[in-house]
mmCIF file of C-alpha atoms in Angstrom:
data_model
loop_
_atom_site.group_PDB
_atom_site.id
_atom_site.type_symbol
_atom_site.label_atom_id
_atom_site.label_comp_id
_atom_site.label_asym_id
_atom_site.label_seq_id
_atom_site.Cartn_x
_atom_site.Cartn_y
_atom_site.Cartn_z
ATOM 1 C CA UNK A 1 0.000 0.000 0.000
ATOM 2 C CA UNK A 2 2.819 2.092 1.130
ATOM 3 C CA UNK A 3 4.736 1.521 -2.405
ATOM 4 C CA UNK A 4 1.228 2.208 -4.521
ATOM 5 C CA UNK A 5 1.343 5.755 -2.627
ATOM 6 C CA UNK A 6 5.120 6.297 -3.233
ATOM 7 C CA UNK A 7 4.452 5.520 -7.264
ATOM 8 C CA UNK A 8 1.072 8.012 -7.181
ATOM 9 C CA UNK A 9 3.328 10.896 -5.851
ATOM 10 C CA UNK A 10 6.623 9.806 -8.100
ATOM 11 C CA UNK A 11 3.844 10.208 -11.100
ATOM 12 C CA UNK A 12 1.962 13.410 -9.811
ATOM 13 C CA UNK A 13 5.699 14.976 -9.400
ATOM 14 C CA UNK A 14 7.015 14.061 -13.121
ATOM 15 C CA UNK A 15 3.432 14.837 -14.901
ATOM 16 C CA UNK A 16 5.336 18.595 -15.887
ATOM 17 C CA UNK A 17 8.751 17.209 -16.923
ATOM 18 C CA UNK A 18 8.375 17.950 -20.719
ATOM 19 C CA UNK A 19 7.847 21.341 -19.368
ATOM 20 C CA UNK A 20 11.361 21.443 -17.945
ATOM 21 C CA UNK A 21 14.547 21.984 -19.797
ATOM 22 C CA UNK A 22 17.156 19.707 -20.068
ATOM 23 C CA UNK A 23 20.452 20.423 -18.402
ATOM 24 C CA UNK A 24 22.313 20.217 -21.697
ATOM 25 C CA UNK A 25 20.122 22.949 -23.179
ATOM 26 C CA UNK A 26 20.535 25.029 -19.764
ATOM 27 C CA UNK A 27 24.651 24.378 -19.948
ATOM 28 C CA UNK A 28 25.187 26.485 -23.401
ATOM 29 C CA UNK A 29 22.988 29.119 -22.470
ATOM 30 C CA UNK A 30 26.277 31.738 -21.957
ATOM 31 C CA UNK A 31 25.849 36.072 -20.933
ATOM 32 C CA UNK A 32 29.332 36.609 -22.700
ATOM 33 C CA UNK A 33 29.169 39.249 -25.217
ATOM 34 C CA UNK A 34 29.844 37.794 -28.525
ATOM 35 C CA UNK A 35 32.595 38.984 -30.996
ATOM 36 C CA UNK A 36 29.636 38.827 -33.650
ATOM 37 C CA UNK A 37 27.910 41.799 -31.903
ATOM 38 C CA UNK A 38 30.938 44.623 -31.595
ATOM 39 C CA UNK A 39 31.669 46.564 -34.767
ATOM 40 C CA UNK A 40 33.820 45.015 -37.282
ATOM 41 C CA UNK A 41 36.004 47.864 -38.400
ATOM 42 C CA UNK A 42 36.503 51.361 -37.263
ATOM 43 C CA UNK A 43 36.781 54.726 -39.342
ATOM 44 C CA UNK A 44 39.508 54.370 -42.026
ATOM 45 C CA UNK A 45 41.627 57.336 -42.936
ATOM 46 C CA UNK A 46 40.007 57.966 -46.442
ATOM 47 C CA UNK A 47 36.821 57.509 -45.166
ATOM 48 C CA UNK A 48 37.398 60.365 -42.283
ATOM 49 C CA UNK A 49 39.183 62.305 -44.804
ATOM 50 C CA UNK A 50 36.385 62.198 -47.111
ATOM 51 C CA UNK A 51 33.772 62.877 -44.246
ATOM 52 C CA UNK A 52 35.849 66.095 -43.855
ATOM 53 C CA UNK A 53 36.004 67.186 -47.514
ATOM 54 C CA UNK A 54 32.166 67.065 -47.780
ATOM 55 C CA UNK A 55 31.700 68.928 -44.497
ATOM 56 C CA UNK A 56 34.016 71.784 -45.300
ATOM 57 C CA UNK A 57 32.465 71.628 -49.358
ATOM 58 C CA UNK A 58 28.708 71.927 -47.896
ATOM 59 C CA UNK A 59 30.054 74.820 -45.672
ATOM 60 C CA UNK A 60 31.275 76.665 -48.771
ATOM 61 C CA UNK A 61 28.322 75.966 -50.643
ATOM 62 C CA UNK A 62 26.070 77.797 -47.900
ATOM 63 C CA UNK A 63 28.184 80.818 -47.335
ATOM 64 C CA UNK A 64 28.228 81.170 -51.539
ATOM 65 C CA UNK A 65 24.838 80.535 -51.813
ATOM 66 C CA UNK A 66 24.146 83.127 -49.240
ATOM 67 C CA UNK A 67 26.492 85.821 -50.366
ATOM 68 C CA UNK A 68 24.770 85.205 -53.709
ATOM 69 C CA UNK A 69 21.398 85.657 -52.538
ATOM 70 C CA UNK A 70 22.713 88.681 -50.148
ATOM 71 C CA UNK A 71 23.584 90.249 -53.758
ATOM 72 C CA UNK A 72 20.656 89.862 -54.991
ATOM 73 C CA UNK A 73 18.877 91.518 -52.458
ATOM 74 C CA UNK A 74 17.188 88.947 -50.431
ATOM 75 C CA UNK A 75 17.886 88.163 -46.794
ATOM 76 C CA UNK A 76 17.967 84.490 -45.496
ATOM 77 C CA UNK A 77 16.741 85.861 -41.763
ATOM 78 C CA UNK A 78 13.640 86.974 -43.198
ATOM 79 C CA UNK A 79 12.771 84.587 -46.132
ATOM 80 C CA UNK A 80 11.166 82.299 -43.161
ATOM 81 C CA UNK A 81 9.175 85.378 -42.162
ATOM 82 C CA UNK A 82 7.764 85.850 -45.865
ATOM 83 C CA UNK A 83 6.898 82.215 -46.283
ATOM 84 C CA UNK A 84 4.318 83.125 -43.024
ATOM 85 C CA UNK A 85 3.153 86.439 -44.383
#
């Protein structure tokens, strides 16, 4: 009788197992940043000197277009203001 209720609580106590993950699953679970995830290559030197040649070209471009538009009369502090009027 004794061994019949040992058996009914081994059974009640493994009913979930499928639920449970194996240890070999729960051994390659790893928090270690992988290589995969950082940035494969930094800045190169042609690429930061090209970053700079645009940035100094689009500066030009501004102060010509403005001194050009200054010529021709019209002022880039108030063309916002005319767009409202």
């Amino acid at each position: 009788m004794n061994e019949e209720k040992e058996l009914d609580t081994l059974e009640e106590n493994h009913e979930n197992d499928d639920m449970i993950a194996p240890e070999s699953v729960a051994d390659e679970i790893s928090f270690k940043v992988s290589e995969e995830a950082r940035p494969q290559h930094t800045w190169t030197r042609k690429q930061i000197r090209n970053v700079w040649i645009a940035a100094v070209v689009a500066v030009l471009l501004f102060i010509l277009i403005s001194f050009l538009l200054s010529l021709l009369g019209i002022d880039l502090a108030n063309l916002g203001n005319i767009a409202l009027q």
